[in-house]
Coordinates of C-alpha atoms in Angstrom, one line a residue:
F1 CA 0.0 0.0 0.0
A2 CA 1.2 3.5 -1.0
T3 CA 5.0 4.0 -0.8
N4 CA 7.8 4.9 1.7
R5 CA 6.1 2.8 4.5
V6 CA 6.9 2.5 8.2
I7 CA 5.0 -0.1 10.1
Y8 CA 4.1 0.2 13.8
G9 CA 2.8 -3.0 15.3
T10 CA 1.9 -6.4 13.8
T11 CA 0.2 -6.4 10.5
G12 CA -2.8 -8.6 10.1
L13 CA -6.2 -8.1 8.5
F14 CA -7.3 -4.5 8.0
D15 CA -4.6 -2.0 8.9
A16 CA -5.0 1.6 9.8
F17 CA -2.8 4.1 7.8
V18 CA -1.8 7.7 7.8
V19 CA -0.2 9.2 4.6
K20 CA 1.7 12.5 4.5
L21 CA 1.5 14.3 1.1
S22 CA 2.8 17.6 -0.2
N23 CA 0.3 20.4 -0.5
D24 CA 0.2 20.0 -4.3
L25 CA -0.2 16.2 -3.9
S26 CA 2.7 15.6 -6.2
T27 CA 4.9 14.1 -3.4
L28 CA 4.2 11.3 -1.0
Y29 CA 6.5 11.8 1.9
K30 CA 5.7 9.0 4.2
T31 CA 3.1 6.2 4.9
A32 CA 2.6 5.1 8.5
I33 CA 0.9 1.8 9.0
L34 CA -0.8 1.3 12.4
A35 CA -1.4 -2.4 12.8
S36 CA -2.4 -5.4 14.9
S37 CA -2.8 -9.0 14.0
S38 CA -6.6 -8.3 13.6
D39 CA -8.6 -5.4 12.2
D40 CA -7.6 -1.7 12.7
I41 CA -9.3 1.3 11.3
A42 CA -8.2 5.0 11.5
L43 CA -11.3 7.2 11.8
A44 CA -10.0 10.6 13.0
L45 CA -7.0 12.9 12.6
A46 CA -5.8 16.0 14.4
I47 CA -2.6 18.0 14.4
D48 CA -1.4 20.1 17.4
N49 CA 0.4 23.4 17.4
S50 CA 3.8 21.7 17.3
G51 CA 2.8 19.7 14.2
N52 CA 2.4 16.3 16.0
V53 CA -0.1 14.0 14.3
F54 CA -2.8 12.3 16.4
V55 CA -4.8 9.4 14.9
G56 CA -7.9 7.9 16.4
G57 CA -9.9 4.8 15.6
F58 CA -10.6 1.2 16.4
T59 CA -8.4 -1.9 16.9
D60 CA -9.7 -5.4 17.3
N61 CA -6.5 -6.5 19.1
S62 CA -5.0 -3.9 21.5
S63 CA -2.4 -6.4 22.8
D64 CA -0.2 -6.1 19.7
F65 CA -1.6 -2.9 18.1
A66 CA 1.0 -0.3 17.2
T67 CA 3.7 0.2 19.9
N68 CA 4.4 2.0 23.2
R69 CA 0.9 1.3 24.6
V70 CA -0.9 2.5 27.7
I71 CA -4.3 1.1 28.4
Y72 CA -7.1 3.1 30.2
G73 CA -10.0 0.9 31.2
T74 CA -10.8 -2.7 30.9
D75 CA -9.4 -4.3 27.8
G76 CA -12.1 -6.5 26.3
G77 CA -13.5 -6.5 22.8
G78 CA -12.3 -4.2 20.2
D79 CA -11.0 -0.9 21.7
A80 CA -10.7 2.7 20.7
F81 CA -7.2 4.1 20.2
V82 CA -5.3 7.4 19.9
V83 CA -1.8 7.4 18.5
K84 CA 0.7 10.3 18.7
L85 CA 3.1 10.5 15.8
S86 CA 5.8 13.0 14.8
N87 CA 5.0 15.2 11.8
D88 CA 7.3 13.3 9.5
L89 CA 5.6 10.0 10.7
N90 CA 9.0 8.5 11.5
T91 CA 8.4 8.4 15.3
L92 CA 5.5 6.9 17.2
Y93 CA 5.6 8.5 20.6
K94 CA 2.6 6.9 22.4
T95 CA -0.5 4.7 21.8
A96 CA -3.4 5.2 24.2
I97 CA -6.0 2.4 24.3
L98 CA -9.4 3.5 25.5
A99 CA -11.1 0.3 26.5
S100 CA -14.1 -1.4 28.1
S101 CA -15.0 -5.1 28.3
S102 CA -17.0 -4.7 25.1
F103 CA -16.5 -2.7 21.9
D104 CA -15.3 0.9 21.8
Y105 CA -14.8 3.3 18.8
A106 CA -13.0 6.7 18.6
Y107 CA -14.5 8.8 15.8
A108 CA -13.4 12.4 16.6
L109 CA -10.3 14.2 17.8
A110 CA -9.8 17.8 18.9
I111 CA -6.9 19.6 20.5
D112 CA -7.2 22.6 22.7
N113 CA -4.8 25.6 22.9
S114 CA -2.9 24.0 25.7
G115 CA -2.3 20.8 23.7
N116 CA -4.8 18.6 25.6
V117 CA -6.2 15.9 23.4
F118 CA -10.0 15.3 23.3
V119 CA -11.4 12.0 22.0
G120 CA -15.0 11.4 21.1
G121 CA -16.8 8.2 20.1
Y122 CA -19.0 5.5 21.6
T123 CA -18.7 2.5 23.9
Y124 CA -20.8 -0.6 24.3
N125 CA -20.0 -0.7 28.1
S126 CA -19.7 2.6 29.8
S127 CA -19.6 1.0 33.3
D128 CA -15.9 0.0 32.8
F129 CA -14.8 2.2 29.9
A130 CA -11.6 4.2 30.4
T131 CA -11.2 5.7 33.9
N132 CA -12.3 8.7 35.9
R133 CA -15.9 8.7 34.6
V134 CA -18.7 11.2 35.0
I135 CA -22.1 10.3 33.6
Y136 CA -24.6 12.6 32.1
G137 CA -28.0 11.0 31.4
T138 CA -29.3 7.4 31.7
T139 CA -27.0 4.6 31.0
G140 CA -28.2 1.1 30.1
G141 CA -28.8 1.4 26.4
M142 CA -26.7 -0.5 23.8
T143 CA -24.1 2.3 23.3
D144 CA -23.1 5.4 25.1
V145 CA -21.1 8.4 23.9
F146 CA -17.8 9.2 25.4
V147 CA -15.5 12.2 25.5
V148 CA -12.1 11.6 27.0
K149 CA -9.5 14.3 27.9
L150 CA -5.9 13.2 27.6
S151 CA -2.6 15.0 28.1
N152 CA -0.6 15.8 24.9
D153 CA 1.8 13.0 25.6
L154 CA -1.1 10.6 26.2
N155 CA 0.4 9.6 29.5
T156 CA -2.5 11.0 31.6
L157 CA -6.2 10.6 31.3
Y158 CA -7.8 13.5 33.1
K159 CA -11.5 12.8 32.7
T160 CA -14.1 10.7 30.8
A161 CA -17.5 12.1 30.2
I162 CA -20.3 9.6 29.3
L163 CA -23.3 11.0 27.5
A164 CA -26.0 8.5 27.7
S165 CA -29.6 7.5 27.1
S166 CA -31.5 4.3 27.6
S167 CA -31.0 3.5 23.9
F168 CA -28.3 4.0 21.3
D169 CA -26.0 7.0 21.4
Y170 CA -23.2 7.8 19.0
A171 CA -20.7 10.7 18.8
Y172 CA -18.9 11.6 15.5
A173 CA -17.7 15.2 15.9
L174 CA -15.8 17.3 18.4
A175 CA -14.9 21.0 18.4
I176 CA -13.3 23.3 20.9
D177 CA -14.0 27.0 21.1
N178 CA -11.6 29.8 22.0
S179 CA -12.6 29.5 25.7
G180 CA -11.8 25.8 25.7
N181 CA -15.4 24.6 25.9
V182 CA -15.9 21.2 24.2
F183 CA -18.7 20.6 21.7
V184 CA -19.8 17.1 20.8
G185 CA -22.0 16.1 17.9
G186 CA -23.7 12.8 17.1
F187 CA -27.1 11.2 17.5
T188 CA -29.2 9.5 20.0
D189 CA -32.1 7.0 19.6
N190 CA -33.8 8.4 22.8
S191 CA -33.7 12.2 23.2
S192 CA -36.1 12.0 26.1
D193 CA -33.5 10.8 28.6
F194 CA -30.2 11.6 26.7
A195 CA -27.6 13.6 28.6
T196 CA -29.0 16.4 30.9
N197 CA -30.2 20.0 30.7

């Protein structure tokens, strides 16, 4: 796939990738493969003020996905991930696994002015997903939205917000305003008891 590849992890079935191209698209500088021995999908990208590249997505095997892993939560089914790479894609600094005993997907990334990394997605088990949880709404549905705040080096998980209803809830978008407030977008199958206020 592509050219000038560097592989982080153990290749298997589907592998996640990040490709760096020149602005005119005439040059492919680097291809980073983020892999495990199972399925891995990149679903979100963000770049901080220093040019570091953050990749979010899903891995079906966090035990051999990418490299330099830290796990937050209970490793179970497929897990959400965030990977921090250098701008040239030649260095993988850290892989954060955001996990529950079921399936978890990261679909959105945003970085605030201080470099903190926010990850949005959904989990099939909010009761043991990640750590340091606060819950808004009624859990117990099939999926709940999560928003996780991580340090820029991914070595610290500051907080996990669960946005829940008694049915299905999904998050696909994140944005941060100039004051640092975090906005989350997605959909719920039960707006009558989703989140609060």
